[in-house]
């Protein structure tokens, strides 16, 4: 049965964080922290966190922490975390931790983590850790991690680690990691590490990493590292990284680093990074860094970063930093960051930081961050932090899937 691999759909629409010492080979993905594993499935429409010492070559992706590996599959509609010393050139993406590599594929509809000393220029994205590089492709529908000292201006995105750069493209349907000292104002997003910048574009369908000292108020999002800012836009279909000391209350999201704030909007179809000391209860999500809070909304089609000491049980997700909590909702179409000491078993996902837990639900259309010491085997995903586990399920989406909702 292992030879029945669809030639064009394996790993279709999946996400895999491949950590250091993970290579890619040929036109397929080889992600293994153990040299005994090798994954050779296509990377089409997948997400890959490529770590330091990972390069890209030509018009394809070359992601390898070992010089013996080289991946040359197209990067179209993929996600790539480009680390420090990674540049972008011209109208294409040049992501390389080694100056001998250069990737020049289009960045349209892709995700790029641009690290410190990366700027944006004009109405395009200029992401370069080396001043000799400059990327001027449109940022429409892309994801950009803007690091400290990056500002936003007016109704557009101004992301620049160098004051000589300024990006003024719309932020509609984009993802923006706003770092400390970044605020939000009124019903729009105000993300600026420099008080001279102020972004007031709508946050509808966007992703915002809100850092410590960021609160949420009422039924809207209040994300501000400066008490003079307050964002009250709806959180519907948005992504919010809630940091420590952030709680959730009742059937809504209560994300506040200041006890004076409380967000009670529905969490349906949203992304929430739940940090340590956050639990889940029953068939709903209970995410609270304060024992007085408890969120019991459904987790359907949501993203949840479950941190260390979080387990999964049976065919459902059990994410709890406190043994009194247990989440047993289906993991279908969800994203789960499984941390160290989390394994996968057989044809299902086994994600557990506690050996008493075991998740055996299908991985179909799900996202899994596989951490160090996690390998992939053959044409399947083998993600295990414990050598006793091995996941060999196909990650493809059948081509005849007609039940998916139509795009608006």
Short mmCIF file of C-alpha atoms in Angstrom, two decimals:
data_model
loop_
_atom_site.label_atom_id
_atom_site.label_comp_id
_atom_site.label_asym_id
_atom_site.label_seq_id
_atom_site.Cartn_x
_atom_site.Cartn_y
_atom_site.Cartn_z
CA UNK A 1 0.00 0.00 0.00
CA UNK A 2 2.96 2.30 0.41
CA UNK A 3 3.49 2.29 -3.38
CA UNK A 4 0.05 3.82 -4.11
CA UNK A 5 1.20 7.45 -3.95
CA UNK A 6 -0.67 9.97 -6.11
CA UNK A 7 1.96 11.61 -8.32
CA UNK A 8 0.59 15.12 -8.11
CA UNK A 9 -1.30 15.56 -4.87
CA UNK A 10 0.89 14.32 -2.00
CA UNK A 11 1.49 16.94 0.72
CA UNK A 12 -1.08 19.09 -1.15
CA UNK A 13 -2.02 22.12 0.96
CA UNK A 14 -0.14 21.06 4.08
CA UNK A 15 2.19 22.90 6.44
CA UNK A 16 5.37 21.50 7.89
CA UNK A 17 7.91 23.33 10.03
CA UNK A 18 11.16 21.62 9.24
CA UNK A 19 13.78 22.39 11.85
CA UNK A 20 17.57 22.56 11.71
CA UNK A 21 19.35 19.53 10.27
CA UNK A 22 16.38 18.95 7.96
CA UNK A 23 17.08 18.70 4.25
CA UNK A 24 15.16 18.65 0.98
CA UNK A 25 16.20 16.50 -1.97
CA UNK A 26 15.56 16.90 -5.70
CA UNK A 27 12.07 18.05 -6.60
CA UNK A 28 10.55 16.77 -3.41
CA UNK A 29 10.60 17.51 0.27
CA UNK A 30 13.07 15.62 2.42
CA UNK A 31 12.38 16.66 5.98
CA UNK A 32 14.17 14.60 8.55
CA UNK A 33 16.01 15.36 11.76
CA UNK A 34 17.24 11.77 11.68
CA UNK A 35 19.33 10.69 8.68
CA UNK A 36 17.38 7.46 8.51
CA UNK A 37 14.28 9.29 7.28
CA UNK A 38 13.67 10.90 3.89
CA UNK A 39 10.45 12.43 2.55
CA UNK A 40 10.16 12.86 -1.20
CA UNK A 41 6.62 14.14 -1.69
CA UNK A 42 5.91 17.27 -3.75
CA UNK A 43 5.89 20.56 -1.87
CA UNK A 44 3.15 22.15 -4.04
CA UNK A 45 1.03 24.53 -1.94
CA UNK A 46 2.82 23.63 1.27
CA UNK A 47 4.41 25.62 4.07
CA UNK A 48 8.02 25.12 5.01
CA UNK A 49 9.93 26.93 7.74
CA UNK A 50 13.46 26.90 6.39
CA UNK A 51 15.96 27.56 9.13
CA UNK A 52 19.41 29.15 9.07
CA UNK A 53 21.90 27.72 6.60
CA UNK A 54 19.05 26.96 4.19
CA UNK A 55 19.31 28.31 0.67
CA UNK A 56 17.14 28.72 -2.42
CA UNK A 57 18.43 28.26 -5.96
CA UNK A 58 17.18 29.64 -9.28
CA UNK A 59 13.42 29.65 -9.71
CA UNK A 60 12.86 26.86 -7.26
CA UNK A 61 13.14 26.23 -3.56
CA UNK A 62 16.36 24.77 -2.25
CA UNK A 63 15.88 24.20 1.45
CA UNK A 64 18.57 22.16 3.08
CA UNK A 65 20.44 22.32 6.35
CA UNK A 66 22.83 19.75 4.92
CA UNK A 67 24.74 20.64 1.73
CA UNK A 68 24.00 17.20 0.34
CA UNK A 69 20.32 18.08 -0.10
CA UNK A 70 18.73 20.41 -2.64
CA UNK A 71 15.02 21.00 -3.30
CA UNK A 72 14.09 22.53 -6.63
CA UNK A 73 10.30 22.49 -6.58
CA UNK A 74 8.30 25.63 -7.41
CA UNK A 75 7.52 27.94 -4.52
CA UNK A 76 4.17 29.11 -6.00
CA UNK A 77 1.59 29.62 -3.23
CA UNK A 78 3.96 28.35 -0.54
CA UNK A 79 5.11 29.72 2.79
CA UNK A 80 8.75 30.23 3.52
CA UNK A 81 10.27 31.54 6.75
CA UNK A 82 13.41 33.25 5.53
CA UNK A 83 15.84 33.79 8.36
CA UNK A 84 18.48 36.47 8.95
CA UNK A 85 20.96 37.07 6.15
CA UNK A 86 18.28 36.22 3.60
CA UNK A 87 17.69 38.69 0.78
CA UNK A 88 15.20 39.33 -2.01
CA UNK A 89 16.21 40.59 -5.43
CA UNK A 90 14.23 42.44 -8.11
CA UNK A 91 10.64 41.31 -8.54
CA UNK A 92 11.29 37.86 -7.24
CA UNK A 93 12.18 36.14 -3.99
CA UNK A 94 15.84 35.62 -3.22
CA UNK A 95 15.98 33.67 0.00
CA UNK A 96 19.36 32.29 0.84
CA UNK A 97 21.44 31.94 3.99
CA UNK A 98 24.38 31.13 1.74
CA UNK A 99 25.43 33.73 -0.86
CA UNK A 100 25.80 30.99 -3.45
CA UNK A 101 22.02 30.52 -3.59
CA UNK A 102 19.42 32.82 -5.11
CA UNK A 103 15.69 32.21 -5.54
CA UNK A 104 13.92 34.32 -8.12
CA UNK A 105 10.39 32.93 -8.13
CA UNK A 106 7.40 35.25 -7.84
CA UNK A 107 6.22 36.03 -4.33
CA UNK A 108 2.54 36.38 -5.33
CA UNK A 109 0.27 34.84 -2.68
CA UNK A 110 3.21 33.57 -0.64
CA UNK A 111 4.26 34.00 2.97
CA UNK A 112 7.61 35.44 3.88
CA UNK A 113 8.99 36.02 7.37
CA UNK A 114 11.24 39.00 6.88
CA UNK A 115 13.68 39.38 9.73
CA UNK A 116 15.39 42.41 11.26
CA UNK A 117 17.14 44.80 8.90
CA UNK A 118 14.57 44.04 6.21
CA UNK A 119 12.81 46.96 4.55
CA UNK A 120 9.89 47.59 2.18
CA UNK A 121 9.96 50.24 -0.52
CA UNK A 122 7.15 52.09 -2.29
CA UNK A 123 4.13 49.98 -3.20
CA UNK A 124 6.07 46.76 -3.23
CA UNK A 125 7.88 44.48 -0.83
CA UNK A 126 11.57 45.10 -0.29
CA UNK A 127 12.80 42.33 1.94
CA UNK A 128 16.54 42.10 2.21
CA UNK A 129 19.03 41.43 4.98
CA UNK A 130 21.71 42.68 2.61
CA UNK A 131 21.40 46.23 1.24
CA UNK A 132 22.32 44.98 -2.21
CA UNK A 133 18.98 43.20 -2.53
CA UNK A 134 15.57 44.76 -3.11
CA UNK A 135 12.26 42.99 -3.75
CA UNK A 136 9.57 45.05 -5.42
CA UNK A 137 6.78 42.54 -5.96
CA UNK A 138 3.23 43.32 -4.82
CA UNK A 139 2.33 42.32 -1.29
CA UNK A 140 -1.32 41.58 -2.16
CA UNK A 141 -2.58 38.55 -0.22
CA UNK A 142 0.84 37.80 1.26
CA UNK A 143 2.12 37.31 4.79
CA UNK A 144 4.90 39.43 6.18
CA UNK A 145 6.45 39.19 9.64
CA UNK A 146 7.55 42.74 10.30
CA UNK A 147 10.09 42.89 13.07
CA UNK A 148 10.98 45.58 15.61
CA UNK A 149 11.58 49.07 14.31
CA UNK A 150 9.06 48.46 11.52
CA UNK A 151 6.24 50.96 11.09
CA UNK A 152 2.99 51.36 9.16
CA UNK A 153 1.85 54.65 7.68
CA UNK A 154 -1.62 55.93 6.76
CA UNK A 155 -3.93 53.39 5.16
CA UNK A 156 -1.12 51.25 3.86
CA UNK A 157 1.62 49.04 5.18
CA UNK A 158 4.96 50.67 5.90
CA UNK A 159 7.34 47.95 6.94
CA UNK A 160 10.94 49.03 7.09
CA UNK A 161 13.87 48.41 9.40
CA UNK A 162 15.63 51.25 7.63
CA UNK A 163 13.99 54.71 7.65
CA UNK A 164 14.79 55.09 3.96
CA UNK A 165 12.19 52.46 3.07
CA UNK A 166 8.41 52.82 3.12
CA UNK A 167 5.78 50.36 1.89
CA UNK A 168 2.44 51.87 1.02
CA UNK A 169 0.54 48.92 -0.41
CA UNK A 170 -2.87 47.89 0.95
CA UNK A 171 -2.87 45.36 3.77
CA UNK A 172 -6.19 43.77 2.69
CA UNK A 173 -6.16 40.02 3.37
CA UNK A 174 -2.53 40.02 4.52
CA UNK A 175 -0.76 38.79 7.62
CA UNK A 176 1.35 41.10 9.72
CA UNK A 177 3.32 40.17 12.84
CA UNK A 178 3.34 43.39 14.82
CA UNK A 179 6.06 43.39 17.42
CA UNK A 180 6.40 45.12 20.79
CA UNK A 181 5.78 48.84 20.91
CA UNK A 182 3.24 48.48 18.10
CA UNK A 183 -0.26 49.83 18.67
CA UNK A 184 -3.69 49.74 17.05
CA UNK A 185 -6.02 52.72 16.95
CA UNK A 186 -9.80 53.01 16.50
CA UNK A 187 -11.36 50.56 14.07
CA UNK A 188 -8.20 50.15 12.07
CA UNK A 189 -4.73 48.75 12.47
CA UNK A 190 -2.05 51.06 13.80
CA UNK A 191 1.19 49.15 13.73
CA UNK A 192 4.26 51.26 14.27
CA UNK A 193 7.48 50.89 16.21
CA UNK A 194 8.13 54.55 15.50
CA UNK A 195 5.59 57.11 16.77
CA UNK A 196 5.81 58.93 13.46
CA UNK A 197 3.98 56.09 11.72
CA UNK A 198 0.30 55.23 12.00
CA UNK A 199 -1.60 52.63 9.96
CA UNK A 200 -5.38 52.86 9.94
CA UNK A 201 -6.40 50.26 7.38
CA UNK A 202 -9.13 47.73 8.16
CA UNK A 203 -7.99 44.51 9.80
CA UNK A 204 -10.70 42.39 8.10
CA UNK A 205 -9.35 38.92 7.27
CA UNK A 206 -5.83 39.76 8.42
CA UNK A 207 -3.40 38.19 10.85
CA UNK A 208 -1.94 40.14 13.72
CA UNK A 209 0.56 38.86 16.25
CA UNK A 210 -0.22 40.89 19.34
CA UNK A 211 2.65 40.86 21.75
CA UNK A 212 2.83 41.24 25.53
CA UNK A 213 1.09 44.25 27.04
CA UNK A 214 -1.53 44.09 24.30
CA UNK A 215 -5.18 43.95 25.33
CA UNK A 216 -8.59 43.34 23.77
CA UNK A 217 -11.69 45.26 24.77
CA UNK A 218 -15.40 44.39 24.48
CA UNK A 219 -16.40 42.57 21.32
CA UNK A 220 -13.54 43.95 19.32
CA UNK A 221 -9.78 43.74 19.14
CA UNK A 222 -7.76 46.15 21.22
CA UNK A 223 -4.14 45.58 20.39
CA UNK A 224 -1.83 48.23 21.70
CA UNK A 225 1.57 48.25 23.36
CA UNK A 226 0.96 51.89 24.18
CA UNK A 227 -2.07 52.77 26.34
CA UNK A 228 -2.89 55.65 24.01
CA UNK A 229 -3.89 53.21 21.27
CA UNK A 230 -6.99 51.03 21.13
CA UNK A 231 -8.24 48.88 18.24
CA UNK A 232 -11.91 47.98 18.24
CA UNK A 233 -12.36 46.22 14.91
CA UNK A 234 -14.10 42.85 14.70
CA UNK A 235 -11.85 39.81 15.03
CA UNK A 236 -13.94 37.71 12.60
CA UNK A 237 -11.69 35.49 10.46
CA UNK A 238 -8.49 36.98 11.87
CA UNK A 239 -5.41 35.54 13.49
CA UNK A 240 -4.28 36.65 16.92
CA UNK A 241 -1.21 35.45 18.75
CA UNK A 242 -2.21 35.82 22.38
CA UNK A 243 0.79 35.87 24.65
CA UNK A 244 1.23 34.87 28.28
CA UNK A 245 -1.14 36.44 30.79
CA UNK A 246 -3.89 36.46 28.16
CA UNK A 247 -7.15 34.71 28.99
CA UNK A 248 -10.35 33.60 27.29
CA UNK A 249 -13.76 33.82 28.92
CA UNK A 250 -17.02 31.91 28.31
CA UNK A 251 -17.80 31.20 24.69
CA UNK A 252 -15.78 34.12 23.44
CA UNK A 253 -12.20 35.25 23.24
CA UNK A 254 -10.87 37.29 26.13
CA UNK A 255 -7.35 38.28 25.20
CA UNK A 256 -5.88 40.88 27.47
CA UNK A 257 -2.50 41.48 29.03
CA UNK A 258 -4.18 44.08 31.22
CA UNK A 259 -7.07 42.99 33.47
CA UNK A 260 -9.01 46.07 32.43
CA UNK A 261 -9.52 44.63 28.96
CA UNK A 262 -11.78 41.77 27.91
CA UNK A 263 -12.60 40.53 24.41
CA UNK A 264 -15.86 38.65 24.02
CA UNK A 265 -16.06 38.13 20.27
CA UNK A 266 -16.58 34.69 18.76
CA UNK A 267 -13.43 32.75 17.92
CA UNK A 268 -15.04 30.98 14.92
CA UNK A 269 -12.58 30.58 12.03
CA UNK A 270 -9.80 32.42 13.87
CA UNK A 271 -6.25 31.57 14.77
CA UNK A 272 -5.09 31.67 18.35
CA UNK A 273 -1.61 30.94 19.65
CA UNK A 274 -2.29 29.63 23.13
CA UNK A 275 0.76 29.82 25.30
CA UNK A 276 1.89 27.79 28.30
CA UNK A 277 -0.57 27.47 31.17
CA UNK A 278 -3.45 27.51 28.70
CA UNK A 279 -5.92 24.63 28.79
CA UNK A 280 -8.78 23.24 26.72
CA UNK A 281 -11.89 21.68 28.24
CA UNK A 282 -14.41 19.17 26.83
CA UNK A 283 -15.24 19.62 23.17
CA UNK A 284 -14.44 23.29 23.18
CA UNK A 285 -11.46 25.56 23.52
CA UNK A 286 -10.50 26.70 27.00
CA UNK A 287 -7.57 29.03 26.60
CA UNK A 288 -6.68 30.96 29.70
CA UNK A 289 -3.47 32.05 31.37
CA UNK A 290 -5.57 33.01 34.37
CA UNK A 291 -7.64 30.30 36.10
CA UNK A 292 -10.57 32.69 36.30
CA UNK A 293 -11.06 32.50 32.54
CA UNK A 294 -12.43 29.64 30.46
CA UNK A 295 -13.25 29.60 26.75
CA UNK A 296 -15.64 26.95 25.51
CA UNK A 297 -16.19 27.89 21.87
CA UNK A 298 -15.86 25.29 19.11
CA UNK A 299 -12.42 24.88 17.60
CA UNK A 300 -13.77 23.99 14.11
CA UNK A 301 -11.57 25.42 11.35
CA UNK A 302 -9.34 27.25 13.81
CA UNK A 303 -5.63 27.30 14.44
CA UNK A 304 -4.22 26.52 17.84
CA UNK A 305 -0.56 26.55 18.82
CA UNK A 306 -0.44 24.07 21.65
CA UNK A 307 2.68 24.52 23.70
CA UNK A 308 4.73 22.12 25.82
CA UNK A 309 2.84 19.97 28.29
CA UNK A 310 -0.12 19.86 25.92
CA UNK A 311 -1.45 16.46 24.88
CA UNK A 312 -3.92 14.97 22.41
CA UNK A 313 -6.19 12.06 23.27
CA UNK A 314 -7.93 9.47 21.08
CA UNK A 315 -9.33 10.79 17.82
CA UNK A 316 -9.73 14.29 19.14
CA UNK A 317 -7.59 17.17 20.26
CA UNK A 318 -6.67 17.30 23.93
CA UNK A 319 -4.76 20.49 24.48
CA UNK A 320 -4.22 21.32 28.11
CA UNK A 321 -1.39 22.75 30.15
CA UNK A 322 -3.37 21.79 33.23
CA UNK A 323 -4.31 18.13 33.72
CA UNK A 324 -7.82 19.18 34.74
CA UNK A 325 -8.59 20.23 31.17
CA UNK A 326 -9.18 18.02 28.15
CA UNK A 327 -10.28 19.03 24.66
CA UNK A 328 -11.94 16.33 22.60
CA UNK A 329 -13.04 18.21 19.50
CA UNK A 330 -12.18 16.95 16.00
CA UNK A 331 -8.97 18.26 14.49
CA UNK A 332 -10.40 18.31 10.92
CA UNK A 333 -9.11 21.32 8.97
CA UNK A 334 -7.26 22.74 11.96
CA UNK A 335 -3.70 23.77 12.62
CA UNK A 336 -1.76 22.39 15.53
CA UNK A 337 1.78 23.28 16.52
CA UNK A 338 3.03 20.13 18.18
CA UNK A 339 6.02 20.86 20.34
CA UNK A 340 8.99 18.75 21.41
CA UNK A 341 8.25 15.30 22.81
CA UNK A 342 5.22 15.05 20.50
CA UNK A 343 4.98 12.02 18.22
CA UNK A 344 2.83 10.72 15.38
CA UNK A 345 1.80 7.08 15.16
CA UNK A 346 0.66 4.90 12.26
CA UNK A 347 -1.69 6.54 9.78
CA UNK A 348 -2.91 9.14 12.22
CA UNK A 349 -1.62 12.05 14.23
CA UNK A 350 -0.32 11.28 17.70
CA UNK A 351 0.51 14.57 19.32
CA UNK A 352 1.13 14.33 23.01
CA UNK A 353 3.53 15.91 25.45
CA UNK A 354 2.36 13.36 27.99
CA UNK A 355 2.78 9.66 27.18
CA UNK A 356 -0.72 9.01 28.47
CA UNK A 357 -2.22 10.85 25.51
CA UNK A 358 -2.41 9.72 21.90
CA UNK A 359 -4.22 11.40 19.02
CA UNK A 360 -5.19 9.14 16.15
CA UNK A 361 -7.22 11.47 13.97
CA UNK A 362 -6.50 11.83 10.24
CA UNK A 363 -4.11 14.57 9.23
CA UNK A 364 -6.22 15.45 6.13
CA UNK A 365 -5.98 19.19 5.42
CA UNK A 366 -4.24 19.96 8.70
CA UNK A 367 -1.13 21.86 9.66
CA UNK A 368 1.52 20.33 11.85
CA UNK A 369 4.67 22.00 13.13
CA UNK A 370 7.09 19.15 13.56
CA UNK A 371 9.89 20.07 15.92
CA UNK A 372 13.50 18.94 16.24
CA UNK A 373 14.19 15.22 16.09
CA UNK A 374 11.13 14.80 13.86
CA UNK A 375 11.56 12.92 10.60
CA UNK A 376 9.61 12.18 7.43
CA UNK A 377 9.76 8.83 5.66
CA UNK A 378 9.22 7.96 2.00
CA UNK A 379 6.11 9.47 0.45
CA UNK A 380 4.44 10.00 3.78
CA UNK A 381 4.85 12.17 6.82
CA UNK A 382 6.78 10.70 9.72
CA UNK A 383 6.71 13.22 12.52
CA UNK A 384 7.91 11.89 15.80
CA UNK A 385 9.99 13.25 18.64
CA UNK A 386 10.12 9.72 19.99
CA UNK A 387 11.69 7.01 17.81
CA UNK A 388 8.85 4.67 18.74
CA UNK A 389 6.41 6.73 16.66
CA UNK A 390 6.13 6.93 12.88
CA UNK A 391 3.42 8.57 10.79
CA UNK A 392 3.00 7.18 7.30
CA UNK A 393 -0.31 8.63 6.18
CA UNK A 394 -0.75 10.37 2.82
CA UNK A 395 -1.27 14.10 3.23
CA UNK A 396 -2.90 14.67 -0.16
CA UNK A 397 -6.36 16.09 -0.89
CA UNK A 398 -8.33 13.93 -3.38
CA UNK A 399 -8.72 15.66 -6.74
CA UNK A 400 -12.39 14.68 -6.85
CA UNK A 401 -13.26 16.59 -3.69
CA UNK A 402 -16.48 18.32 -4.69
CA UNK A 403 -17.77 19.01 -1.20
CA UNK A 404 -15.52 21.95 -0.49
CA UNK A 405 -17.34 25.26 -0.21
CA UNK A 406 -17.19 27.49 -3.24
CA UNK A 407 -14.95 30.49 -3.08
CA UNK A 408 -16.59 33.78 -2.72
#
